[in-house]
C-alpha atoms as one frame of an Amber mdcrd trajectory, in Angstrom:
protein
  -7.779  19.501  -5.024  -7.958  15.796  -5.789  -5.145  13.306  -5.330  -4.413
  13.533  -9.048  -4.154  17.342  -8.919  -1.877  17.036  -5.883   0.341  14.630
  -7.809   0.493  17.013 -10.785   1.692  19.838  -8.522   4.286  17.601  -6.872
   5.496  16.417 -10.273   5.828  19.992 -11.490   7.895  20.933  -8.413  10.105
  17.873  -8.923  10.725  18.891 -12.567  11.594  22.469 -11.553  14.015  21.133
  -8.939  15.617  18.859 -11.533  15.981  21.833 -13.904  17.540  23.950 -11.121
  20.177  21.237 -10.534  20.738  20.433 -14.226  24.416  21.414 -13.953  24.893
  18.708 -11.267  24.750  15.380 -13.192  24.543  13.216 -10.094  21.647  15.100
  -8.496  19.696  15.682 -11.714  20.050  12.016 -12.685  18.791  10.915  -9.274
  15.818  13.290  -9.544  15.054  12.031 -13.050  14.854   8.519 -11.642  12.352
   9.766  -9.066  10.340  11.415 -11.845  10.237   8.204 -13.884   9.065   6.308
 -10.798   5.864   8.358 -10.738   4.713   6.471 -13.856   5.610   3.013 -12.532
   3.515   0.686 -10.322   3.361   1.647  -6.661   6.401   0.456  -4.686   5.801
  -1.152  -1.290   8.840  -2.048   0.822   8.395  -5.150   2.999  10.767  -4.639
   5.902  11.176  -5.706   9.516  13.284  -7.692  11.918  15.218 -10.816  10.980
  12.932 -13.872  10.539   9.783 -11.809  10.905   8.320 -13.672   7.922   8.913
 -11.161   5.103   9.334 -13.751   2.324   6.335 -15.762   3.507   4.064 -12.721
   3.597   5.243 -11.569   0.153   4.232 -14.957  -1.249   0.874 -14.728   0.521
   0.183 -11.239  -0.853   1.222 -12.150  -4.386  -0.458 -15.573  -4.389   2.629
 -17.405  -5.684   5.757 -18.906  -4.102   8.330 -16.480  -5.486  10.330 -15.421
  -2.413  12.478 -18.254  -0.966  11.712 -19.114   2.662  14.291 -20.675   5.012
  14.684 -21.399   8.664  17.866 -19.290   8.704  18.503 -15.686   7.780  19.015
 -15.624   4.021  18.075 -12.267   2.557  21.264 -10.220   2.325  20.354  -8.422
  -0.905  17.425  -6.095  -1.501  15.049  -7.875  -3.882  12.413  -6.259  -6.120
   9.441  -8.402  -7.153   7.681  -6.758 -10.100   5.413  -7.670 -12.978   6.836
  -8.814 -16.313   5.419 -10.681 -19.311   7.813 -13.577 -18.724  10.100 -14.790
 -15.899  13.289 -12.759 -15.636  16.083 -12.165 -13.107  18.353  -9.104 -13.260
  21.393  -8.665 -11.001  22.447  -5.068 -10.269  26.006  -4.539  -9.028  27.295
  -1.611  -6.923  29.264  -0.469  -9.996  26.028   0.150 -11.899  26.141  -2.835
 -14.253  23.157  -5.122 -14.830  23.439  -8.828 -15.599  20.535 -10.928 -16.860
  20.285 -14.443 -15.435  18.675 -16.638 -18.113  15.706 -18.537 -16.634  12.645
 -20.246 -18.072  10.924 -20.465 -14.677  11.559 -18.689 -11.399  13.273 -21.309
  -9.286  13.377 -20.560  -5.556  16.832 -22.147  -5.275  18.328 -19.758  -7.857
  16.834 -16.706  -6.154  17.980 -18.001  -2.753  21.596 -18.322  -3.926  21.587
 -14.799  -5.386  20.047 -13.320  -2.227  22.903 -14.746  -0.164  25.573 -12.748
  -1.999  27.289  -9.957  -0.117  26.043  -6.371  -0.559  29.409  -5.356  -2.040
  28.861  -7.954  -4.795  25.161  -7.387  -5.567  23.304  -4.153  -4.775  19.855
  -5.474  -5.698  17.968  -8.232  -7.454  15.023  -7.559  -9.743  12.657 -10.506
 -10.186  10.056 -10.142 -12.932   7.097 -12.502 -12.974   3.792 -12.666 -14.919
   1.944 -13.105 -11.616  -1.322 -11.076 -11.652  -0.766 -10.011  -8.028   2.166
  -7.839  -9.157   0.377  -5.859 -11.862  -0.616  -2.972  -9.584   2.293  -3.024
  -7.084   6.005  -3.781  -6.841   7.157  -5.413  -3.600  10.652  -4.711  -2.250
  12.045  -7.252   0.213  14.775  -5.729   2.382  17.333  -7.385   4.651  16.273
  -7.621   8.291  16.676  -4.526  10.431  19.358  -6.231  12.563  20.741  -8.508
   9.815  24.412  -8.953   8.954  23.847  -7.089   5.673  22.526  -4.021   7.483
  25.349  -4.144  10.023  27.842  -4.292   7.150  26.380  -1.506   5.000  25.063
   0.672   7.818  21.593   1.439   9.040  21.390   4.525   6.833  21.678   2.263
   3.774  18.486   0.455   4.786  16.776   3.783   5.429  17.842   4.807   1.918
  16.246   1.647   0.491  13.001   2.431   2.284  13.088   5.979   0.891  12.899
   4.458  -2.604   9.490   2.994  -1.775   6.169   4.817  -1.833   4.903   2.851
   1.182   6.215   0.479   3.863   4.766  -2.760   5.223   6.733  -3.318   8.421
   6.736  -6.827   9.931   7.481  -7.779  13.498   6.693 -10.741  15.737   6.072
  -8.318  18.599   6.561  -4.509  18.567   9.697  -3.595  20.466  11.316  -0.283
  21.196  13.926  -0.941  18.498  11.144  -1.327  15.917   9.597   1.989  16.898
  12.977   3.736  16.914  13.804   2.423  13.453  10.465   3.520  11.995  10.914
   6.923  13.606  14.352   7.274  11.975  12.895   6.365   8.579  10.237   9.064
   9.037  12.522  11.729  10.456  12.327  14.064   7.444   9.827  16.907   7.807
   7.824  15.661   4.815   7.490  12.159   6.230   6.409  13.456   9.653   3.839
  15.773   8.080   2.335  13.024   5.929   2.303   9.793   8.027   0.091   7.791
   5.658   2.609   5.349   4.206   3.236   2.700   6.898   1.318  -0.423   7.938
   2.670  -2.554  10.793   1.836  -6.275  10.765   2.230  -9.015  13.407   3.379
 -11.458  10.747   3.457 -14.553  13.015   0.479 -13.782  15.194  -0.274 -17.460
  15.930   2.972 -17.636  17.960   1.947 -14.799  20.292   2.118 -15.714  23.971
   2.152 -19.494  24.370   0.800 -19.978  20.835  -1.909 -22.511  20.168  -5.542
 -21.758  19.307  -5.601 -18.590  21.451  -2.485 -17.039  19.875  -4.362 -14.967
  17.309  -6.754 -13.541  19.925  -3.790 -12.614  22.128  -2.143 -10.882  19.167
  -5.297  -8.870  18.493  -5.396  -7.668  22.127  -1.761  -6.561  21.896  -2.451
  -4.873  18.549  -5.322  -2.885  20.075  -2.997  -1.697  22.820  -0.331  -0.501
  20.362  -2.891   1.178  18.074  -3.389   3.704  20.858   0.329   4.186  21.459
   1.139   7.842  20.631   4.594   6.956  19.283   3.279   4.361  16.855   0.318
   6.402  15.672   2.657   9.275  14.777   3.806   7.347  11.694   1.351   4.430
  11.272  -2.405   4.094  11.584  -2.775   0.345  11.086  -1.412  -2.573  13.131
  -2.764  -5.916  11.886  -2.173  -9.451  13.248  -1.483 -11.897  10.394  -0.576
 -15.594  10.221   1.679 -15.314   7.185   2.424 -19.034   6.877  -1.273 -19.921
   6.731  -1.913 -17.119   4.244   0.836 -18.392   1.953  -0.412 -21.991   2.219
  -4.006 -21.031   1.386  -3.211 -18.763  -1.579  -0.991 -21.488  -3.092  -3.053
 -24.527  -1.975  -3.227 -27.343  -4.553  -5.834 -30.072  -5.075  -3.333 -32.510
  -3.585  -3.146 -30.409  -0.402  -6.934 -30.241  -0.139  -7.390 -33.989  -0.634
  -4.769 -34.774   2.014  -6.476 -32.416   4.488  -9.850 -33.990   3.723  -8.427
 -37.477   4.417  -7.022 -36.283   7.742 -10.380 -34.780   8.696 -11.972 -38.222
   8.407  -9.893 -39.539  11.322 -11.503 -39.786  14.729 -11.391 -36.792  17.059
  -9.055 -38.610  19.483  -6.619 -39.515  16.696  -6.563 -35.919  15.391  -5.982
 -34.442  18.835  -3.095 -36.857  19.382  -1.585 -35.981  15.980  -1.684 -32.227
  16.596   0.088 -32.377  19.962   3.477 -31.846  18.311   5.233 -31.763  14.945
   6.995 -35.047  15.708   3.731 -36.880  16.371   2.059 -35.410  13.304   4.850
 -36.469  10.950   5.991 -39.777  12.455   2.742 -41.383  13.632   1.846 -44.545
  11.741  -1.247 -43.725   9.696  -1.547 -45.793   6.548  -4.199 -43.636   4.864
  -1.955 -40.528   4.835   1.767 -41.296   4.261   4.359 -39.621   6.476   5.946
 -37.523   3.656   2.524 -36.076   2.811   1.911 -35.146   6.442   5.363 -33.584
   6.688   4.667 -31.423   3.637   1.338 -30.334   5.098   2.953 -29.406   8.415
   5.684 -27.379   6.684   3.152 -25.544   4.556   0.309 -24.898   7.023   1.991
 -25.054  10.425   0.334 -26.388  13.556  -2.129 -23.478  13.856  -3.163 -23.669
  10.196  -3.638 -27.426  10.283  -5.808 -27.181  13.382  -8.034 -24.514  11.835
  -8.285 -26.306   8.468  -9.233 -29.632  10.027 -11.779 -27.996  12.334 -13.459
 -26.292   9.378 -13.500 -29.488   7.321 -15.070 -31.462  10.168 -17.698 -28.730
  10.676 -18.973 -29.102   7.108 -16.802 -26.737   5.034 -15.954 -29.371   2.424
 -15.619 -27.316  -0.776 -12.102 -26.084  -1.687 -13.283 -22.533  -2.502 -15.195
 -22.152   0.771 -12.278 -23.604   2.738  -9.872 -21.112   1.162 -12.183 -18.203
   1.958 -12.633 -19.271   5.581  -8.905 -19.861   6.128  -7.990 -16.503   4.588
 -10.249 -14.872   7.177  -8.625 -16.967   9.926  -5.126 -15.944   8.792  -5.866
 -12.199   8.801  -4.668 -11.968   5.196  -8.056 -10.714   3.960  -7.876  -7.844
   6.445  -4.307  -7.040   5.380  -5.247  -7.197   1.689  -8.132  -4.804   2.235
  -5.990  -2.406   4.262  -3.183  -2.412   1.682  -5.752  -1.726  -1.030  -7.483
   1.089   0.865  -4.355   2.668   2.358  -1.963   2.240  -0.568  -3.532   1.290
  -3.906  -6.604   3.544  -3.723  -4.432   6.429  -2.474  -1.527   5.902  -4.812
  -1.687   9.451  -6.249  -1.236  10.957  -2.779   1.553   8.474  -1.988   3.359
   9.275  -5.248   3.037  12.986  -4.497   4.518  12.300  -1.067   7.451  10.455
  -2.675   8.058  13.372  -5.048   8.125  15.878  -2.179  10.423  13.591  -0.181
  12.871  13.587  -3.109  12.772  17.390  -3.291  13.223  17.645   0.482  16.230
  15.298   0.438  17.974  17.226  -2.349  17.343  20.672  -0.867  18.732  19.512
   2.480  21.691  17.530   1.151  22.769  19.968  -1.568  21.762  23.552  -0.703
  22.996  26.304  -3.008  22.369  30.008  -3.686  18.984  30.733  -5.246  17.259
  27.693  -3.753  14.974  29.825  -1.557  12.198  29.982  -4.163  12.074  26.181
  -4.436  12.181  25.878  -0.664   9.305  28.289  -0.279   7.200  26.495  -2.878
   7.945  23.203  -1.168   6.888  24.529   2.251   3.698  26.084   0.881   2.688
  22.878  -0.831   3.396  20.813   2.263   1.413  23.176   4.487  -1.576  23.623
   2.175  -2.114  20.031   1.032  -5.341  19.368   2.911  -5.667  16.079   0.991
  -2.989  14.525   3.209  -4.840  15.634   6.342  -7.932  13.926   4.947  -6.070
  10.716   4.202  -4.443  10.681   7.620  -7.812  11.069   9.329  -9.447   8.461
   7.071  -6.742   5.996   8.110  -7.350   6.809  11.775 -11.116   6.320  11.338
 -10.621   3.011   9.505  -8.178   1.660  12.091 -10.282   2.735  15.094  -7.763
   5.248  16.436 -10.450   7.925  16.113 -14.078   7.027  16.812 -17.137   9.245
  16.595 -20.726   8.184  17.166 -21.953   5.999  14.324 -23.805   8.720  12.328
 -20.893  11.167  12.659 -18.377   8.435  11.798 -20.172   7.609   8.559 -20.626
  11.271   7.602 -16.996  12.123   8.402 -15.713   9.355   6.120 -18.035  10.440
   3.330 -17.061  14.128   3.629 -13.372  13.178   3.645 -13.751  11.394   0.306
 -13.823   7.748   1.370 -16.491   6.968  -1.238 -15.386   9.362  -3.969 -13.878
  12.834  -4.266 -16.606  14.658  -6.222 -18.920  17.077  -4.332 -21.886  14.823
  -5.087 -20.168  11.815  -3.493 -18.822  13.742  -0.511 -22.196  15.332   0.249
 -24.370  12.373  -0.740 -26.613  14.696  -2.707 -27.545  15.385  -6.323 -26.553
  18.469  -8.301 -29.695  20.433  -7.449 -29.147  20.399  -3.676 -25.356  20.572
  -3.309 -25.216  24.117  -1.910 -27.827  23.367   0.759 -26.161  20.047   1.674
 -22.740  21.711   1.977 -24.111  24.473   4.214 -25.914  21.946   6.427 -22.772
  19.790   6.799 -20.725  22.875   7.670 -23.226  23.851  10.368 -23.231  20.368
  11.911 -19.449  20.158  12.115 -19.163  23.706  13.463 -21.314  22.521  16.342
 -18.956  19.590  16.852 -15.958  21.939  16.915 -17.250  23.492  20.176 -18.341
  20.202  21.741 -16.671  20.212  25.211 -16.705  16.396  25.366 -14.133  16.021
  22.578 -10.508  15.443  23.561  -7.596  16.917  21.609  -7.447  14.052  19.088
 -11.128  14.405  18.257 -10.933  18.205  18.142  -8.151  17.921  15.552 -10.262
  15.418  13.615 -13.276  17.732  13.683 -11.140  20.614  12.368 -10.050  18.472
   9.414 -13.645  17.555   8.543 -14.693  21.175   9.060 -12.078  22.363   6.565
 -13.355  19.814   4.035 -16.863  21.233   4.544 -15.598  24.783   4.080 -13.929
  23.830   0.812 -17.146  22.236  -0.395 -19.093  25.424   0.437 -16.536  27.588
  -1.391 -16.609  25.200  -4.336 -20.394  25.511  -4.612 -20.240  29.301  -4.266
 -17.755  29.521  -7.143 -19.447  26.898  -9.293 -21.158  28.324 -12.408 -24.930
  28.392 -12.141 -26.582  25.975 -14.528 -29.713  27.215 -16.290 -32.831  25.297
 -15.405 -33.558  22.603 -17.935 -37.196  22.142 -19.005 -38.752  18.754 -18.570
 -38.267  16.538 -21.642 -42.043  16.620 -22.230 -41.927  20.430 -22.514 -39.034
  20.609 -24.957 -39.915  21.558 -28.543 -37.928  19.353 -30.901 -36.342  21.072
 -33.869 -37.140  19.457 -37.179 -33.850  18.216 -38.598 -32.809  15.431 -40.912
 -33.011  12.042 -39.212 -29.262  11.376 -39.304 -28.410  14.791 -37.829 -30.964
  14.379 -35.020 -29.572  10.974 -34.148 -26.012  12.254 -34.001 -26.925  15.202
 -31.772 -28.875  13.090 -29.292 -26.379  10.258 -29.082 -23.250  12.305 -28.512
 -24.165  13.687 -25.039 -25.195  10.205 -23.917 -21.871   8.785 -25.041 -20.002
  11.570 -23.242 -22.025  10.931 -20.094 -21.231   7.224 -20.234 -17.540   8.095
 -20.657 -17.622  10.311 -17.579 -19.347   7.618 -15.531 -16.786   5.066 -16.657
 -13.941   7.392 -15.682 -15.494   8.084 -12.268 -16.005   4.361 -11.774 -12.292
   3.748 -12.254 -11.462   6.467  -9.731 -13.793   4.931  -7.145 -12.439   1.394
  -7.280 -14.010  -0.976  -4.773 -12.229  -2.744  -1.973 -11.403  -5.785  -4.082
 -10.877  -4.039  -7.407  -7.233  -3.559  -8.357  -6.216  -0.211  -9.807  -3.972
  -0.680 -12.811  -1.475   2.206 -12.797  -0.390   1.478 -16.378  -3.950   2.173
 -17.484  -4.718   5.349 -15.546  -1.294   6.969 -15.666  -0.747   7.097 -19.442
  -1.884  10.716 -19.981   0.459  11.866 -17.193   3.396  10.135 -18.856   2.918
  12.182 -22.024   2.515  15.380 -20.019   5.692  14.741 -18.012   7.628  13.988
 -21.187   6.848  17.488 -22.543   7.817  19.159 -19.275  11.028  17.332 -18.477
  14.280  19.076 -19.471  16.083  17.539 -22.453  18.676  15.492 -20.636  19.781
  11.960 -21.310  17.718   9.545 -19.210  19.621   7.330 -16.790  18.415   3.811
 -16.164  19.930   3.484 -12.723  19.842   6.767 -10.769  22.439   7.219  -8.094
  21.772   8.393  -4.582  21.693  12.156  -4.000  24.806  13.663  -2.406  24.718
  13.219   1.352  21.820  10.755   1.273  23.757   8.052   3.128  24.937  10.392
   5.826  21.455  10.517   7.364  19.707   7.645   9.055
């Protein structure tokens, strides 16, 4: 079963649950909102501790300065950043009303003022922007875990916000026990614990690790490696990535003016540069006529001391083209690694994540509002959760990508291929053509059966081998049940039938066109690391199918929370 088939089953269960609760307007409306979300861009919540750098990292990921950044805690209101054809700000109140704030451009000051309202005045902000970085995903900025807004509304309110997202990017300056406890509480539902594929943890200010300075990023990577092997963390997250968010934001929004100013600084002598970078005060207030003080102050605010040091070092080493400088600095910041991980873990696996969100919604309703006759839905839910091998595959793929599970190099590569890392078709999983699929499946099954009795494997690797072994077994069963294709004679041996020229042309062209259509469809499913999946393009057929299945109830634009949702952390 592919991720798309898994999503179809989850959608069908969500619709049946909504039909079962159709006499409860509050619950059915909330479920309808969850159903409509399955056709919208993937939602990623950006959460974490106060001043962990959420706004800065959002700007870096999007490639535009949308989220206001301040030295003080500002974000009191949950803010959605989503794609729209023109700039737009919508203010949602706790009473359910929506007010449009007329804007021609998205001014950071306007958004900052709205974010500072109290939660009892504004429940959420929705910022629409024509930024290309928001076409495939919607980013949700939440108040800090220990912020005044969370203390006022309760920790369960923040957990409820995170439940509205399909995935979570959690930011921290250094993982603490409170971070782990909070993430555990968010993933306390049985569905979330069974499918821990939706969380990435980022050191968002990795350059400040330890004493900071040039060695800060290396120190952050050593700490990250330690926490990747922490059993508590790996129970709900496979990736922990050090990132210098400020440098990432500066590079993705760097102007020609910024580049020219950096190039002028790089022409100074080594002694002068070392003296300038000793402190922020020296960098801004030193008397250098070639680069005015206000320009240097802007550079320091945008790049920070670590970013300036790396940029100037690269410029002096011969990286003098803006494009090459951006590429090198993105690698230095860790943003390229984060981008790739978000794409692999979230965007490429969006069908599985949406299915997870649908099952979470069903789980929440069945727990919060049990009633007679719900046993059939509960049983279907449990069967689907237990038999969805696709989630086991995704969980293991994440562990292989992050280094939590390591086999020898040949086994590592084969495991990823068999798990569907390079495509979900039997040909792609087995690395073989149609004529040898049965033999390739049997050989892979035999190899991984040998690994299942390897006494050198610990428990983690034995569990991993069992997951790969089950994928092999499914491939063998698939080939056994596949219809046998008759052998096709070589084109040179085929006897052409004499037909009119136009009819012959039509018959020979149609299969080629169909084949090209299939290859194009498979190409979209196997998007590369840097290719963005456009949900609005691939989801359209599902939208029509869901519309025929959904019960004829009036659609609500702003679903309410399910009964009892705020009583749980």
